[in-house]
Amino acid sequence: MKVLVTGATGFIGGRLVRHLVREGLDVRGMVRRRPTDLLLDVDWVRGDITDPASLASAAHGVDLVIHTAALLKAPWRKTFLSDNLRGARHIAAACAQQTTPPTLVVVSSMAAHGPSQDGVPRRESDAELPISRYGQMKLACDRALAEWSGRVPLSLVRPPMVFGAPDPTTLKLFRSVERGIHLVPGSEPRRISAIHVDDLARFLQAVGERGARLSSGAELSHEGVYFVAHDDQPTYAQFGRMIAAALGRPRVRVVTIGKGLFGRLSRLAEALGRWRDRPTPLNADKFAEATVGSWHCDTTRASALWDTPLRTLESRLADTVDAYRALSLLARH
């Protein structure tokens, strides 16, 4: 099987490429700039989701396209939605114009679905209620892609929190716990689901090979849409304690940030980002997602695709610590 991975040097795309190469697949990686750490067993091609011609060329002759690329600009920019919508339509059109359209597996986000309600894990069949600009953008892209489902075999994967090395966002969280502090926004216990990046990579391959597809004109709540996560669904405070255990720390101080203070900090950070015209890790989107409901999902549908058991969240946190220590990004215990 020949597989095209878009966004092949990103956090998810990079780990996915390595996984597929280990699996012995014929991998083509689409990048905007040629990577410095070239994998010899990868066919690297230049391309951009804003350039339809480059996408059509990259998709030529492949059996499967796994789309991880996105234009992750600051969500307050006027073109944030339109640019990402254009990219989604371009990748679908590139697949559709092939003589035999390849299967298209798209990495979306649980943010497109919205948080859990009343303590019940989200299911793929629940109505989408995104609460952030990022989630609204992802849902709009998913709906735009679904319009092509009559011409392209299409599946959507909506992971919750994705963690693992060498992701810098994950590293910040682990470093905070390493220093003995875990910040928790709001006083209400909110549960989360999470998936290690390498397990997500394995799942994306499984969806491409044997997953269900959206049928022509199907609503996104039907077959062909997947949540994927580890079985554990800790509160965010418990998640910090699990990281502490993985680090070998006997305890961590869980510090609750009041919703009012967190909101003011978020608005201030976004105002600074707007002034500098740069994305910021803390903004109004993050405030909304962190303070409204839980982010845990039902993985019954995904469980049918695993050919080997999924590792536990606890063991994957330990793997992440080991990986960061191997990179000298965390202190050795």
Tab-separated table of C-alpha atoms in Angstrom:
chain	number	residue	atom	x	y	z
A	1	MET	CA	0.000	0.000	0.000
A	2	LYS	CA	1.285	3.472	-0.881
A	3	VAL	CA	0.365	6.151	1.657
A	4	LEU	CA	0.561	9.944	1.417
A	5	VAL	CA	0.893	11.809	4.711
A	6	THR	CA	0.274	15.557	4.638
A	7	GLY	CA	1.881	17.646	7.350
A	8	ALA	CA	4.557	14.951	7.467
A	9	THR	CA	6.979	16.896	9.665
A	10	GLY	CA	4.402	18.007	12.240
A	11	PHE	CA	3.962	16.436	15.669
A	12	ILE	CA	1.330	13.891	14.585
A	13	GLY	CA	2.437	13.615	10.961
A	14	GLY	CA	6.072	13.026	11.869
A	15	ARG	CA	5.289	10.204	14.281
A	16	LEU	CA	2.829	8.745	11.774
A	17	VAL	CA	5.454	8.662	9.012
A	18	ARG	CA	7.882	6.798	11.277
A	19	HIS	CA	5.180	4.304	12.268
A	20	LEU	CA	4.181	3.592	8.676
A	21	VAL	CA	7.810	3.088	7.623
A	22	ARG	CA	8.289	0.595	10.471
A	23	GLU	CA	5.172	-1.210	9.248
A	24	GLY	CA	6.810	-1.639	5.849
A	25	LEU	CA	4.435	0.619	3.908
A	26	ASP	CA	5.433	2.711	0.900
A	27	VAL	CA	5.295	6.225	2.381
A	28	ARG	CA	5.194	9.591	0.646
A	29	GLY	CA	5.541	12.598	2.932
A	30	MET	CA	4.228	15.980	1.814
A	31	VAL	CA	6.050	18.954	3.300
A	32	ARG	CA	6.315	22.664	2.619
A	33	ARG	CA	10.059	22.598	3.289
A	34	ARG	CA	12.365	19.634	2.912
A	35	PRO	CA	13.165	18.234	6.390
A	36	THR	CA	16.735	18.211	7.666
A	37	ASP	CA	16.452	14.770	9.317
A	38	LEU	CA	15.496	12.841	6.187
A	39	LEU	CA	14.181	9.313	6.550
A	40	LEU	CA	15.725	7.329	3.718
A	41	ASP	CA	12.650	5.152	3.215
A	42	VAL	CA	10.288	8.090	2.588
A	43	ASP	CA	9.429	9.708	-0.739
A	44	TRP	CA	9.493	13.392	0.215
A	45	VAL	CA	7.483	15.755	-1.986
A	46	ARG	CA	6.969	19.505	-1.767
A	47	GLY	CA	3.377	20.618	-1.421
A	48	ASP	CA	0.997	22.948	0.359
A	49	ILE	CA	-2.700	22.589	1.165
A	50	THR	CA	-3.242	26.060	-0.298
A	51	ASP	CA	-1.850	24.875	-3.659
A	52	PRO	CA	-4.285	22.500	-5.453
A	53	ALA	CA	-1.781	21.528	-8.149
A	54	SER	CA	0.828	20.398	-5.623
A	55	LEU	CA	-1.801	18.343	-3.775
A	56	ALA	CA	-2.991	16.628	-6.946
A	57	SER	CA	0.597	15.734	-7.808
A	58	ALA	CA	1.312	14.441	-4.297
A	59	ALA	CA	-1.834	12.280	-4.297
A	60	HIS	CA	-1.095	10.703	-7.677
A	61	GLY	CA	-0.797	6.926	-7.507
A	62	VAL	CA	-1.406	6.494	-3.772
A	63	ASP	CA	-3.927	4.171	-2.132
A	64	LEU	CA	-4.401	6.106	1.099
A	65	VAL	CA	-4.082	9.756	2.113
A	66	ILE	CA	-3.807	10.581	5.813
A	67	HIS	CA	-4.343	14.301	6.192
A	68	THR	CA	-2.694	15.786	9.284
A	69	ALA	CA	-1.811	19.222	7.883
A	70	ALA	CA	-3.669	22.351	8.977
A	71	LEU	CA	-3.178	26.101	8.905
A	72	LEU	CA	-2.947	26.680	12.644
A	73	LYS	CA	-2.902	30.445	12.571
A	74	ALA	CA	-4.149	32.654	15.364
A	75	PRO	CA	-7.912	32.004	15.677
A	76	TRP	CA	-8.733	35.718	15.743
A	77	ARG	CA	-7.404	36.326	12.228
A	78	LYS	CA	-10.097	37.042	9.652
A	79	THR	CA	-8.822	34.286	7.340
A	80	PHE	CA	-8.560	31.592	10.042
A	81	LEU	CA	-11.759	29.844	8.952
A	82	SER	CA	-11.626	30.555	5.217
A	83	ASP	CA	-8.007	29.437	4.799
A	84	ASN	CA	-8.599	26.140	6.587
A	85	LEU	CA	-11.835	25.510	4.687
A	86	ARG	CA	-10.002	26.082	1.435
A	87	GLY	CA	-7.309	23.611	2.459
A	88	ALA	CA	-9.886	20.943	3.360
A	89	ARG	CA	-11.638	21.300	0.020
A	90	HIS	CA	-8.324	21.211	-1.838
A	91	ILE	CA	-7.234	17.889	-0.321
A	92	ALA	CA	-10.637	16.306	-1.039
A	93	ALA	CA	-10.599	17.606	-4.618
A	94	ALA	CA	-7.059	16.297	-5.139
A	95	CYS	CA	-8.213	12.814	-4.127
A	96	ALA	CA	-11.407	13.010	-6.208
A	97	GLN	CA	-9.587	13.856	-9.430
A	98	GLN	CA	-7.418	10.726	-9.337
A	99	THR	CA	-8.416	7.909	-11.703
A	100	THR	CA	-9.010	5.717	-8.645
A	101	PRO	CA	-9.607	8.065	-5.700
A	102	PRO	CA	-7.564	7.018	-2.657
A	103	THR	CA	-9.126	6.554	0.753
A	104	LEU	CA	-8.889	9.817	2.706
A	105	VAL	CA	-8.466	9.719	6.488
A	106	VAL	CA	-8.587	13.165	8.085
A	107	VAL	CA	-7.264	14.072	11.533
A	108	SER	CA	-9.899	16.375	12.993
A	109	SER	CA	-10.368	17.078	16.717
A	110	MET	CA	-12.769	16.388	19.553
A	111	ALA	CA	-13.037	20.182	19.710
A	112	ALA	CA	-15.286	19.905	16.638
A	113	HIS	CA	-17.739	17.883	18.720
A	114	GLY	CA	-17.575	19.933	21.893
A	115	PRO	CA	-17.295	18.944	25.552
A	116	SER	CA	-19.129	16.158	27.336
A	117	GLN	CA	-22.464	16.955	28.917
A	118	ASP	CA	-23.759	15.909	32.362
A	119	GLY	CA	-20.730	13.716	33.032
A	120	VAL	CA	-21.503	11.365	30.128
A	121	PRO	CA	-18.617	10.601	27.729
A	122	ARG	CA	-19.138	11.998	24.248
A	123	ARG	CA	-20.221	9.576	21.516
A	124	GLU	CA	-19.786	10.044	17.789
A	125	SER	CA	-23.577	10.060	17.401
A	126	ASP	CA	-24.024	13.073	19.705
A	127	ALA	CA	-24.832	16.433	18.146
A	128	GLU	CA	-21.787	18.625	17.572
A	129	LEU	CA	-21.646	21.674	19.838
A	130	PRO	CA	-18.184	23.241	19.512
A	131	ILE	CA	-17.495	26.021	22.001
A	132	SER	CA	-14.283	27.533	20.596
A	133	ARG	CA	-13.264	29.176	17.347
A	134	TYR	CA	-10.877	26.291	16.757
A	135	GLY	CA	-13.658	23.739	17.275
A	136	GLN	CA	-16.022	25.662	15.011
A	137	MET	CA	-13.340	25.767	12.318
A	138	LYS	CA	-12.721	22.019	12.611
A	139	LEU	CA	-16.438	21.248	12.364
A	140	ALA	CA	-16.815	23.491	9.319
A	141	CYS	CA	-13.894	21.684	7.648
A	142	ASP	CA	-15.369	18.275	8.515
A	143	ARG	CA	-18.688	19.268	6.974
A	144	ALA	CA	-16.962	20.597	3.873
A	145	LEU	CA	-15.063	17.324	3.522
A	146	ALA	CA	-18.252	15.289	3.980
A	147	GLU	CA	-19.624	16.917	0.828
A	148	TRP	CA	-17.018	14.877	-1.092
A	149	SER	CA	-17.941	11.540	0.509
A	150	GLY	CA	-19.819	10.436	-2.618
A	151	ARG	CA	-16.613	10.696	-4.663
A	152	VAL	CA	-13.885	9.920	-2.126
A	153	PRO	CA	-13.833	7.099	0.490
A	154	LEU	CA	-13.619	9.252	3.621
A	155	SER	CA	-13.171	8.768	7.371
A	156	LEU	CA	-12.777	11.390	10.112
A	157	VAL	CA	-10.784	10.822	13.309
A	158	ARG	CA	-11.457	13.209	16.193
A	159	PRO	CA	-8.851	12.678	18.913
A	160	PRO	CA	-9.033	14.456	22.274
A	161	MET	CA	-5.762	15.568	23.896
A	162	VAL	CA	-2.785	14.117	21.996
A	163	PHE	CA	0.424	13.818	24.016
A	164	GLY	CA	3.938	12.470	23.625
A	165	ALA	CA	7.471	13.529	22.771
A	166	PRO	CA	8.684	15.708	21.166
A	167	ASP	CA	5.541	17.886	21.424
A	168	PRO	CA	6.450	21.207	23.122
A	169	THR	CA	2.972	21.633	24.630
A	170	THR	CA	3.221	18.252	26.343
A	171	LEU	CA	6.716	19.176	27.522
A	172	LYS	CA	5.493	22.348	29.250
A	173	LEU	CA	2.928	20.337	31.202
A	174	PHE	CA	5.476	17.710	32.239
A	175	ARG	CA	8.035	20.349	33.244
A	176	SER	CA	5.498	22.092	35.447
A	177	VAL	CA	4.741	18.834	37.251
A	178	GLU	CA	8.477	18.106	37.447
A	179	ARG	CA	8.815	21.389	39.364
A	180	GLY	CA	6.095	20.157	41.717
A	181	ILE	CA	3.130	22.231	40.488
A	182	HIS	CA	0.095	21.209	38.434
A	183	LEU	CA	-2.217	24.080	37.496
A	184	VAL	CA	-5.917	23.224	37.229
A	185	PRO	CA	-8.337	25.812	35.782
A	186	GLY	CA	-11.582	26.128	37.740
A	187	SER	CA	-12.715	24.319	40.859
A	188	GLU	CA	-15.045	21.776	39.251
A	189	PRO	CA	-13.601	18.303	38.565
A	190	ARG	CA	-13.467	17.877	34.799
A	191	ARG	CA	-12.618	14.552	33.199
A	192	ILE	CA	-10.424	14.221	30.149
A	193	SER	CA	-9.601	11.613	27.548
A	194	ALA	CA	-6.152	11.467	25.980
A	195	ILE	CA	-4.243	9.453	23.392
A	196	HIS	CA	-0.510	8.942	22.966
A	197	VAL	CA	0.696	10.121	19.563
A	198	ASP	CA	2.117	6.697	18.634
A	199	ASP	CA	-1.193	4.997	19.429
A	200	LEU	CA	-2.978	7.620	17.354
A	201	ALA	CA	-0.604	6.839	14.473
A	202	ARG	CA	-1.417	3.139	14.748
A	203	PHE	CA	-5.130	3.912	14.806
A	204	LEU	CA	-4.939	6.149	11.735
A	205	GLN	CA	-3.391	3.274	9.811
A	206	ALA	CA	-6.148	0.937	11.052
A	207	VAL	CA	-8.880	3.356	9.956
A	208	GLY	CA	-7.259	3.661	6.549
A	209	GLU	CA	-7.044	-0.096	6.094
A	210	ARG	CA	-10.320	-1.331	7.594
A	211	GLY	CA	-12.329	1.567	9.001
A	212	ALA	CA	-15.875	2.567	8.074
A	213	ARG	CA	-16.427	5.395	5.591
A	214	LEU	CA	-18.920	8.210	5.438
A	215	SER	CA	-21.645	7.329	2.986
A	216	SER	CA	-22.681	9.814	0.331
A	217	GLY	CA	-24.577	12.665	1.955
A	218	ALA	CA	-24.106	11.148	5.410
A	219	GLU	CA	-24.375	13.220	8.557
A	220	LEU	CA	-21.121	13.364	10.473
A	221	SER	CA	-22.714	11.502	13.382
A	222	HIS	CA	-22.908	8.275	11.367
A	223	GLU	CA	-20.324	5.606	10.607
A	224	GLY	CA	-16.975	6.867	9.408
A	225	VAL	CA	-16.330	9.230	12.342
A	226	TYR	CA	-14.143	8.024	15.223
A	227	PHE	CA	-13.075	9.104	18.686
A	228	VAL	CA	-9.895	7.397	19.890
A	229	ALA	CA	-8.429	7.510	23.399
A	230	HIS	CA	-7.023	5.429	26.216
A	231	ASP	CA	-9.596	3.835	28.506
A	232	ASP	CA	-8.580	5.917	31.538
A	233	GLN	CA	-10.625	9.097	32.003
A	234	PRO	CA	-9.019	10.950	34.931
A	235	THR	CA	-9.918	14.383	36.155
A	236	TYR	CA	-7.362	16.986	35.145
A	237	ALA	CA	-6.072	17.034	38.736
A	238	GLN	CA	-5.668	13.245	38.668
A	239	PHE	CA	-3.905	13.539	35.319
A	240	GLY	CA	-1.261	15.730	36.960
A	241	ARG	CA	-0.764	13.145	39.697
A	242	MET	CA	-0.372	10.429	37.052
A	243	ILE	CA	2.351	12.502	35.381
A	244	ALA	CA	4.033	12.971	38.765
A	245	ALA	CA	4.048	9.198	39.277
A	246	ALA	CA	5.580	8.719	35.826
A	247	LEU	CA	8.274	11.245	36.758
A	248	GLY	CA	8.967	9.416	40.008
A	249	ARG	CA	7.768	12.309	42.160
A	250	PRO	CA	6.056	11.222	45.391
A	251	ARG	CA	3.610	14.114	45.190
A	252	VAL	CA	2.658	17.216	43.233
A	253	ARG	CA	0.903	20.340	44.422
A	254	VAL	CA	-2.382	20.801	42.556
A	255	VAL	CA	-3.028	24.547	42.289
A	256	THR	CA	-6.527	25.613	41.304
A	257	ILE	CA	-6.772	28.791	39.237
A	258	GLY	CA	-10.099	30.528	39.776
A	259	LYS	CA	-12.269	30.894	36.710
A	260	GLY	CA	-12.255	34.695	36.995
A	261	LEU	CA	-8.468	34.933	37.209
A	262	PHE	CA	-8.019	32.380	34.430
A	263	GLY	CA	-10.388	34.365	32.220
A	264	ARG	CA	-8.489	37.604	32.793
A	265	LEU	CA	-5.157	35.924	32.061
A	266	SER	CA	-6.599	34.400	28.875
A	267	ARG	CA	-7.905	37.743	27.635
A	268	LEU	CA	-4.602	39.427	28.441
A	269	ALA	CA	-2.619	36.731	26.613
A	270	GLU	CA	-4.866	36.976	23.564
A	271	ALA	CA	-4.613	40.776	23.541
A	272	LEU	CA	-0.824	40.442	23.562
A	273	GLY	CA	-1.012	37.881	20.758
A	274	ARG	CA	-3.211	40.180	18.675
A	275	TRP	CA	-0.802	43.054	19.215
A	276	ARG	CA	2.181	40.896	18.176
A	277	ASP	CA	0.101	39.108	15.511
A	278	ARG	CA	1.260	35.728	16.774
A	279	PRO	CA	-0.620	32.668	18.073
A	280	THR	CA	-0.548	32.256	21.846
A	281	PRO	CA	-0.888	29.046	23.905
A	282	LEU	CA	-3.376	30.805	26.190
A	283	ASN	CA	-6.344	32.637	24.670
A	284	ALA	CA	-10.129	32.870	24.784
A	285	ASP	CA	-10.432	29.478	23.056
A	286	LYS	CA	-8.365	27.728	25.711
A	287	PHE	CA	-10.366	29.433	28.450
A	288	ALA	CA	-13.648	28.225	26.945
A	289	GLU	CA	-12.433	24.667	26.451
A	290	ALA	CA	-10.867	24.427	29.914
A	291	THR	CA	-13.840	25.728	31.893
A	292	VAL	CA	-16.939	24.320	30.165
A	293	GLY	CA	-17.644	20.642	30.802
A	294	SER	CA	-15.382	17.611	30.594
A	295	TRP	CA	-13.522	16.342	27.557
A	296	HIS	CA	-13.927	12.577	27.724
A	297	CYS	CA	-15.216	10.344	24.968
A	298	ASP	CA	-16.689	6.903	24.395
A	299	THR	CA	-14.267	4.717	22.423
A	300	THR	CA	-16.529	1.720	21.762
A	301	ARG	CA	-16.485	2.327	18.023
A	302	ALA	CA	-12.702	2.650	17.895
A	303	SER	CA	-12.139	-0.496	19.967
A	304	ALA	CA	-13.372	-2.673	17.097
A	305	LEU	CA	-10.378	-1.613	14.975
A	306	TRP	CA	-7.526	-2.447	17.352
A	307	ASP	CA	-5.657	-5.583	16.252
A	308	THR	CA	-3.583	-5.581	19.450
A	309	PRO	CA	-4.587	-4.190	22.869
A	310	LEU	CA	-4.167	-0.462	23.435
A	311	ARG	CA	-1.538	0.440	26.013
A	312	THR	CA	-2.684	2.066	29.247
A	313	LEU	CA	-2.509	5.811	29.790
A	314	GLU	CA	-0.223	5.218	32.778
A	315	SER	CA	2.327	3.277	30.719
A	316	ARG	CA	2.249	5.830	27.910
A	317	LEU	CA	2.919	8.682	30.341
A	318	ALA	CA	5.956	6.725	31.525
A	319	ASP	CA	7.062	6.283	27.898
A	320	THR	CA	6.743	10.031	27.378
A	321	VAL	CA	8.916	10.771	30.404
A	322	ASP	CA	11.554	8.338	29.126
A	323	ALA	CA	11.484	9.945	25.670
A	324	TYR	CA	11.918	13.477	27.021
A	325	ARG	CA	14.746	12.335	29.288
A	326	ALA	CA	16.454	10.667	26.338
A	327	LEU	CA	16.292	14.056	24.592
A	328	SER	CA	17.666	15.740	27.760
A	329	LEU	CA	14.469	17.795	28.026
A	330	LEU	CA	13.561	16.484	31.484
A	331	ALA	CA	15.880	15.822	34.407
A	332	ARG	CA	16.820	12.202	34.975
A	333	HIS	CA	15.350	10.711	38.137
